[in-house]
Short mmCIF file of C-alpha atoms in Angstrom, two decimals:
data_model
loop_
_atom_site.label_atom_id
_atom_site.label_comp_id
_atom_site.label_asym_id
_atom_site.label_seq_id
_atom_site.Cartn_x
_atom_site.Cartn_y
_atom_site.Cartn_z
CA MET A 1 -94.32 -50.13 213.51
CA LEU A 2 -92.82 -47.62 215.98
CA ALA A 3 -95.00 -46.19 218.72
CA LEU A 4 -95.22 -42.43 219.09
CA SER A 5 -93.53 -42.51 222.49
CA VAL A 6 -90.03 -43.26 221.10
CA ASN A 7 -88.20 -43.06 217.79
CA LEU A 8 -85.58 -45.68 217.05
CA ILE A 9 -83.32 -43.71 214.71
CA TYR A 10 -80.59 -46.28 214.06
CA PRO A 11 -80.61 -48.94 212.81
CA TYR A 12 -83.30 -48.89 210.15
CA ASP A 13 -85.28 -52.06 209.63
CA TRP A 14 -83.19 -55.05 208.50
CA GLN A 15 -79.93 -53.22 208.04
CA VAL A 16 -76.57 -54.93 208.46
CA LEU A 17 -74.73 -54.15 211.71
CA GLY A 18 -71.48 -55.27 213.31
CA ARG A 19 -71.01 -57.86 216.05
CA ARG A 20 -71.63 -55.24 218.78
CA PRO A 21 -74.57 -53.24 217.44
CA GLU A 22 -75.63 -49.81 218.67
CA PHE A 23 -79.16 -48.47 218.93
CA ILE A 24 -79.95 -44.74 218.85
CA ILE A 25 -83.23 -43.84 220.53
CA VAL A 26 -85.08 -40.53 220.84
CA ARG A 27 -87.51 -40.37 223.76
CA ARG A 28 -90.63 -38.22 223.83
CA HIS A 29 -90.26 -37.36 227.51
CA LEU A 30 -87.61 -37.82 230.15
CA GLN A 31 -89.73 -39.85 232.56
CA GLN A 32 -89.88 -42.92 230.33
CA ASN A 33 -88.53 -46.03 232.05
CA LEU A 34 -87.40 -48.20 229.14
CA HIS A 35 -86.33 -51.83 229.06
CA PHE A 36 -84.54 -53.47 226.12
CA THR A 37 -84.30 -57.05 224.88
CA ILE A 38 -82.93 -58.79 221.81
CA GLU A 39 -84.52 -61.82 220.19
CA THR A 40 -82.82 -64.24 217.81
CA ILE A 41 -84.58 -65.46 214.67
CA ASP A 42 -83.83 -69.02 213.52
CA GLU A 43 -84.23 -70.60 210.08
CA ASN A 44 -87.90 -71.33 210.86
CA ALA A 45 -88.55 -67.66 211.68
CA SER A 46 -89.04 -68.56 215.34
CA ARG A 47 -87.99 -65.91 217.86
CA LYS A 48 -86.17 -66.56 221.13
CA PRO A 49 -85.25 -63.84 223.67
CA ILE A 50 -81.62 -63.47 224.73
CA ALA A 51 -80.15 -61.23 227.42
CA PRO A 52 -76.98 -59.56 226.11
CA ALA A 53 -74.94 -57.24 228.31
CA TYR A 54 -75.12 -53.54 227.41
CA ASN A 55 -72.61 -50.76 227.87
CA GLU A 56 -73.69 -47.85 230.04
CA PRO A 57 -76.04 -45.73 227.87
CA ILE A 58 -74.71 -42.42 226.58
CA PHE A 59 -77.14 -39.46 226.39
CA SER A 60 -77.23 -36.23 224.41
CA GLU A 61 -77.01 -32.93 226.25
CA THR A 62 -80.81 -32.73 226.46
CA ASN A 63 -81.11 -36.40 227.57
CA PHE A 64 -83.77 -37.03 224.93
CA THR A 65 -81.43 -39.02 222.69
CA GLN A 66 -79.49 -42.04 223.90
CA CYS A 67 -77.09 -44.62 222.50
CA LEU A 68 -77.36 -48.17 223.78
CA SER A 69 -74.66 -50.61 222.67
CA VAL A 70 -74.16 -54.34 223.13
CA SER A 71 -70.95 -55.05 225.07
CA GLU A 72 -70.41 -58.64 223.90
CA ASP A 73 -70.15 -60.03 220.37
CA LEU A 74 -73.33 -61.41 218.85
CA ASP A 75 -73.18 -64.35 216.45
CA LYS A 76 -73.92 -63.71 212.79
CA GLY A 77 -77.62 -63.94 212.02
CA LYS A 78 -80.97 -62.18 212.24
CA TYR A 79 -82.25 -60.48 215.37
CA VAL A 80 -85.04 -58.25 216.64
CA PHE A 81 -84.36 -55.36 219.03
CA CYS A 82 -87.34 -54.66 221.31
CA ILE A 83 -88.14 -51.67 223.53
CA PHE A 84 -90.53 -51.98 226.45
CA ASP A 85 -92.06 -49.38 228.76
CA LYS A 86 -91.64 -50.79 232.27
CA ARG A 87 -94.53 -48.76 233.65
CA PHE A 88 -97.07 -50.62 231.54
CA SER A 89 -95.07 -53.79 230.72
CA THR A 90 -95.78 -52.93 227.10
CA LYS A 91 -93.65 -53.35 224.01
CA ILE A 92 -93.58 -49.94 222.33
CA ALA A 93 -91.15 -50.54 219.47
CA GLU A 94 -89.17 -53.24 217.69
CA ILE A 95 -86.90 -53.44 214.69
CA GLY A 96 -85.12 -56.25 212.87
CA PHE A 97 -81.40 -56.23 212.10
CA ILE A 98 -78.72 -58.49 210.66
CA VAL A 99 -75.33 -59.11 212.27
CA GLU A 100 -72.32 -59.55 209.98
CA ASP A 101 -68.61 -58.76 210.16
CA VAL A 102 -69.07 -55.06 209.39
CA ASP A 103 -66.86 -52.38 210.91
CA LEU A 104 -69.22 -49.50 211.67
CA PRO A 105 -67.96 -46.45 213.57
CA SER A 106 -69.52 -45.79 216.96
CA LEU A 107 -72.12 -43.02 217.24
CA ARG A 108 -71.71 -42.60 220.98
CA SER A 109 -70.02 -39.21 220.47
CA SER A 110 -72.51 -38.06 217.79
CA LEU A 111 -75.77 -37.84 219.74
CA ASP A 112 -76.02 -34.04 219.78
CA CYS A 113 -75.37 -33.96 216.03
CA ILE A 114 -77.97 -36.70 215.45
CA GLU A 115 -80.59 -34.98 217.59
CA LYS A 116 -80.20 -31.68 215.73
CA LEU A 117 -80.36 -33.39 212.32
CA PHE A 118 -83.37 -35.43 213.40
CA LEU A 119 -85.28 -32.20 214.06
CA GLN A 120 -84.04 -30.51 210.86
CA CYS A 121 -84.84 -33.48 208.63
CA SER A 122 -88.37 -33.73 210.01
CA ARG A 123 -89.12 -30.48 208.15
CA LEU A 124 -87.40 -31.39 204.87
CA ARG A 125 -87.88 -33.66 201.89
CA PHE A 126 -84.95 -35.21 200.00
CA ALA A 127 -84.17 -36.18 196.41
CA GLY A 128 -81.26 -38.07 194.90
CA ASN A 129 -81.60 -36.86 191.32
CA GLY A 130 -79.69 -37.29 188.06
CA PRO A 131 -79.60 -39.29 184.83
CA GLY A 132 -79.70 -43.05 185.01
CA LYS A 133 -76.43 -44.84 185.92
CA SER A 134 -74.86 -41.68 187.34
CA GLY A 135 -75.00 -42.82 190.97
CA THR A 136 -78.55 -41.73 191.85
CA THR A 137 -79.35 -44.99 193.69
CA TRP A 138 -76.35 -44.46 195.95
CA VAL A 139 -77.16 -40.80 196.62
CA TYR A 140 -80.85 -41.50 197.28
CA ARG A 141 -79.93 -44.20 199.78
CA LEU A 142 -77.43 -41.97 201.57
CA LEU A 143 -80.07 -39.26 201.98
CA GLY A 144 -82.58 -41.82 203.20
CA ASN A 145 -80.17 -42.79 205.98
CA LEU A 146 -79.99 -39.35 207.58
CA PRO A 147 -81.37 -39.32 211.15
CA GLY A 148 -85.10 -39.98 211.15
CA CYS A 149 -85.30 -40.33 207.36
CA ARG A 150 -86.25 -43.25 205.15
CA VAL A 151 -86.02 -44.10 201.46
CA VAL A 152 -89.24 -44.19 199.46
CA ASP A 153 -89.84 -47.60 197.89
CA MET A 154 -90.48 -46.24 194.42
CA GLY A 155 -92.14 -49.41 193.11
CA THR A 156 -94.48 -49.86 196.06
CA ALA A 157 -95.39 -46.16 195.98
CA ASN A 158 -95.97 -46.39 192.20
CA LEU A 159 -93.56 -43.54 191.51
CA SER A 160 -91.62 -43.33 188.25
CA GLY A 161 -88.97 -40.81 189.30
CA VAL A 162 -89.35 -38.88 186.03
CA ASP A 163 -92.56 -36.92 186.66
CA ALA A 164 -92.38 -33.82 188.87
CA ARG A 165 -96.10 -34.16 189.59
CA GLU A 166 -95.11 -37.00 191.93
CA LEU A 167 -93.16 -34.72 194.25
CA PRO A 168 -96.05 -33.69 196.55
CA SER A 169 -96.60 -37.37 197.41
CA VAL A 170 -93.14 -37.54 199.01
CA GLY A 171 -93.43 -37.07 202.77
CA TYR A 172 -91.19 -35.12 205.11
CA ALA A 173 -87.99 -36.96 206.03
CA GLU A 174 -88.37 -39.16 202.94
CA SER A 175 -85.84 -39.64 200.12
CA TYR A 176 -87.05 -39.74 196.49
CA HIS A 177 -85.14 -41.46 193.68
CA GLY A 178 -85.40 -39.02 190.78
CA HIS A 179 -84.42 -38.74 187.13
CA LEU A 180 -86.04 -35.35 186.68
CA THR A 181 -84.84 -33.18 183.81
CA TYR A 182 -84.23 -29.50 184.44
CA HIS A 183 -87.12 -27.09 184.07
CA LEU A 184 -87.96 -23.91 185.94
CA ASN A 185 -91.28 -25.41 187.05
CA VAL A 186 -89.50 -28.48 188.45
CA VAL A 187 -87.03 -26.32 190.37
CA SER A 188 -89.90 -24.20 191.65
CA ASP A 189 -91.73 -27.31 192.90
CA LEU A 190 -88.63 -28.61 194.66
CA ARG A 191 -88.13 -25.25 196.36
CA ARG A 192 -91.79 -24.90 197.34
CA LEU A 193 -91.90 -28.41 198.82
CA ASN A 194 -88.69 -27.87 200.82
CA PHE A 195 -86.57 -30.48 199.03
CA VAL A 196 -82.87 -31.01 199.66
CA THR A 197 -81.71 -32.11 196.21
CA LEU A 198 -78.37 -33.71 195.41
CA HIS A 199 -77.76 -34.13 191.68
CA ALA A 200 -75.46 -36.99 190.67
CA CYS A 201 -73.13 -36.79 187.69
CA ARG A 202 -70.46 -39.10 186.26
CA ASP A 203 -67.85 -39.36 183.53
CA LEU A 204 -70.04 -39.85 180.45
CA ARG A 205 -67.86 -42.70 179.21
CA ASP A 206 -68.44 -44.78 182.33
CA GLN A 207 -72.07 -43.75 182.43
CA ILE A 208 -72.66 -44.93 178.86
CA VAL A 209 -71.02 -48.31 179.47
CA SER A 210 -73.07 -48.80 182.62
CA GLU A 211 -76.24 -47.83 180.77
CA TYR A 212 -75.40 -50.28 177.98
CA PHE A 213 -75.18 -53.22 180.40
CA HIS A 214 -78.32 -52.10 182.19
CA LYS A 215 -80.37 -51.91 179.01
CA PHE A 216 -78.98 -54.76 176.94
CA SER A 217 -77.88 -57.27 179.58
CA MET A 218 -80.10 -56.79 182.58
CA MET A 219 -83.17 -55.64 180.63
CA ARG A 220 -82.33 -57.78 177.57
CA GLY A 221 -82.77 -54.83 175.19
CA SER A 222 -86.53 -54.79 175.74
CA HIS A 223 -86.78 -51.07 174.94
CA ARG A 224 -84.98 -51.41 171.57
CA PRO A 225 -85.41 -54.97 170.22
CA ASP A 226 -84.36 -53.69 166.79
CA LEU A 227 -80.83 -53.13 168.14
CA ASP A 228 -80.53 -56.31 170.18
CA ASN A 229 -78.72 -58.20 167.43
CA LEU A 230 -75.90 -55.68 167.16
CA PRO A 231 -72.69 -56.96 168.77
CA ALA A 232 -71.33 -54.96 171.69
CA GLN A 233 -68.40 -53.58 169.72
CA ASP A 234 -70.87 -52.01 167.26
CA MET A 235 -73.41 -50.90 169.87
CA LEU A 236 -70.69 -48.96 171.64
CA LYS A 237 -69.53 -47.05 168.57
CA PHE A 238 -70.05 -43.32 168.83
CA ASP A 239 -72.75 -43.03 166.15
CA ASN A 240 -74.71 -46.01 167.47
CA ILE A 241 -74.60 -44.85 171.09
CA HIS A 242 -76.94 -42.00 170.16
CA LYS A 243 -79.55 -44.55 169.04
CA TRP A 244 -80.14 -45.99 172.51
CA SER A 245 -78.43 -43.89 175.21
CA SER A 246 -80.35 -41.31 177.23
CA SER A 247 -77.20 -40.39 179.19
CA ILE A 248 -75.60 -38.86 176.15
CA TYR A 249 -78.56 -36.54 175.58
CA LEU A 250 -78.79 -35.49 179.22
CA ALA A 251 -75.22 -34.23 179.46
CA TYR A 252 -76.18 -30.59 179.09
CA ASP A 253 -79.22 -31.05 181.33
CA ALA A 254 -76.75 -31.84 184.12
CA ILE A 255 -75.04 -28.51 183.50
CA ALA A 256 -78.37 -26.70 183.91
CA TRP A 257 -78.83 -28.43 187.26
CA LYS A 258 -75.30 -27.49 188.30
CA LYS A 259 -75.93 -23.83 187.57
CA SER A 260 -79.13 -23.92 189.60
CA SER A 261 -78.79 -22.69 193.17
CA ASP A 262 -81.43 -25.18 194.34
CA CYS A 263 -79.32 -28.33 194.27
CA GLU A 264 -75.79 -29.49 194.95
CA VAL A 265 -73.91 -31.60 192.42
CA VAL A 266 -72.23 -34.78 193.64
CA ARG A 267 -69.74 -36.50 191.34
CA TYR A 268 -69.77 -40.30 191.40
CA GLU A 269 -65.99 -40.33 191.32
CA ASP A 270 -65.75 -38.08 194.38
CA LEU A 271 -68.10 -40.36 196.30
CA ILE A 272 -65.88 -43.33 195.53
CA ASP A 273 -62.77 -41.39 196.52
CA ASP A 274 -64.17 -40.04 199.82
CA ALA A 275 -67.86 -40.81 200.40
CA PRO A 276 -68.03 -39.40 203.98
CA GLY A 277 -66.29 -36.17 203.03
CA GLU A 278 -68.38 -35.69 199.89
CA LEU A 279 -71.64 -36.30 201.73
CA ARG A 280 -70.69 -33.78 204.43
CA ARG A 281 -69.65 -31.20 201.82
CA ALA A 282 -72.84 -31.54 199.78
CA LEU A 283 -75.21 -31.27 202.75
CA GLN A 284 -73.50 -28.22 204.23
CA LYS A 285 -75.08 -26.15 201.43
CA PHE A 286 -78.46 -26.82 203.06
CA GLY A 287 -77.33 -26.18 206.63
CA LEU A 288 -77.15 -29.88 207.49
CA VAL A 289 -73.92 -30.56 209.38
CA LEU A 290 -72.75 -34.15 209.86
CA ASP A 291 -69.82 -34.96 212.10
CA ASP A 292 -67.21 -37.37 210.82
CA ALA A 293 -68.48 -40.44 212.70
CA LEU A 294 -72.07 -40.04 211.47
CA ALA A 295 -70.93 -39.48 207.86
CA ARG A 296 -68.77 -42.62 208.01
CA TYR A 297 -71.61 -44.57 209.62
CA ILE A 298 -74.10 -43.64 206.87
CA THR A 299 -71.68 -44.24 204.00
CA THR A 300 -70.39 -47.53 205.43
CA LYS A 301 -73.92 -48.88 205.74
CA ASN A 302 -74.46 -47.98 202.08
CA ASP A 303 -71.12 -49.24 200.81
CA PHE A 304 -71.08 -51.15 197.51
CA LYS A 305 -70.28 -54.43 199.28
CA ILE A 306 -73.26 -54.11 201.61
CA MET A 307 -75.65 -52.93 198.89
CA THR A 308 -74.67 -55.93 196.71
CA SER A 309 -74.68 -58.49 199.54
CA GLY A 310 -70.96 -59.18 199.48
CA ARG A 311 -69.48 -58.14 196.12
CA ASP A 312 -66.34 -55.98 196.12
CA ARG A 313 -66.04 -53.09 193.68
CA GLY A 314 -64.72 -54.41 190.37
CA HIS A 315 -66.44 -57.79 190.73
CA ALA A 316 -69.00 -57.23 188.01
CA ASP A 317 -72.48 -58.70 187.78
CA PRO A 318 -74.00 -57.69 184.40
CA ASN A 319 -77.48 -58.62 185.62
CA SER A 320 -77.39 -56.30 188.63
CA PRO A 321 -78.38 -52.61 188.57
CA LEU A 322 -75.21 -52.15 190.69
CA ARG A 323 -72.99 -53.82 188.13
CA ASN A 324 -69.38 -52.92 188.87
CA GLY A 325 -68.91 -49.81 190.98
CA VAL A 326 -65.53 -48.67 189.66
CA VAL A 327 -64.13 -45.63 187.88
CA GLY A 328 -62.57 -45.99 184.42
CA ASP A 329 -64.33 -49.22 183.41
CA TRP A 330 -65.04 -47.61 180.02
CA LYS A 331 -61.47 -48.43 179.00
CA ASN A 332 -62.46 -52.09 178.82
CA TYR A 333 -65.32 -51.48 176.37
CA LEU A 334 -64.93 -48.25 174.38
CA SER A 335 -62.47 -47.89 171.55
CA VAL A 336 -59.97 -45.05 171.76
CA GLU A 337 -61.74 -43.38 168.85
CA THR A 338 -65.18 -43.53 170.50
CA ALA A 339 -63.86 -42.34 173.87
CA ASP A 340 -62.06 -39.41 172.24
CA ARG A 341 -65.14 -38.44 170.22
CA ILE A 342 -67.32 -38.43 173.36
CA VAL A 343 -64.91 -36.12 175.15
CA ASP A 344 -64.54 -33.87 172.11
CA HIS A 345 -68.26 -33.68 171.38
CA TYR A 346 -69.18 -33.03 175.01
CA ARG A 347 -66.12 -31.01 175.97
CA TYR A 348 -68.23 -28.36 177.71
CA TYR A 349 -69.60 -31.08 180.04
CA TYR A 350 -66.09 -32.35 180.82
CA GLU A 351 -64.82 -28.86 181.51
CA GLU A 352 -67.85 -27.83 183.59
CA PHE A 353 -67.59 -30.84 185.90
CA GLY A 354 -63.81 -30.90 186.09
CA TYR A 355 -63.17 -34.18 184.31
CA ALA A 356 -59.78 -34.60 182.68
CA PRO A 357 -60.07 -36.05 179.17
#
């Protein structure tokens, strides 16, 4: 969609922005004479140009990257941001966006940081990896929102996320949603292909409960119809958990990933506690430095409420892959005996990842 003459870094297509959206643009050469318009989209998908006022553009030190921001509130709705080259009266780029009451930090002071990351990310691949229901969707989306990056639509690309032979099909500046188990050959492939890999982990008790709802509520137990008639209180007993849960068997696989020097572990609980800080910490291992405003911008755009189209954390939807989004929900479903047996049986996991029993 975007012409080669400019890159529109933020926003990505059809992302939610605040009432005064910002647009981050990287030019290919300084002589470009650009003109910008915004078009509204009505319920019939008809487009109508409007002429909002813009703040004075802010440029990076090199003047290749600029931030253009609307200076007056836009109404809620759908819009298209268009870029024209005045020399040829030609539209060279456009992108759709949605305006809601979202409080995004300004990136006007982050252009130098964005420009450097844009160049770095163009030579890297990214993977949000980990067992199912550990927070991999969240991590993969955060990585796919780094400057110039995008998430890989796993379904459209016909990628399973569990087969390392898929890795070469991931392009530079793309984020892969993986559930790869640890193996020296997998690690070697990730290193050879220049992947930045963040491995998600989570308190096993929460992970198991989340996996239960995913498999037996959202997926209606299709993978184990023989267990579908067991009531929840029996399904979530310690001995029965091992009949259907993959999380429980992958606990020590996560430790192998943690001890590898080719990834950085991100705990789900730490992301909830301080998503911007945790994202900055994890990426520093790979020489990718985010300033505070950019980290808050990326994590706000991938907040639970935005990803679920309006649900707050704790407002559960058992039919959604993003069911609840809270820490400690296991207390509502696991008996004290089962919870204690999980911690005791997998004590090495709890100690290795710093979880208090």
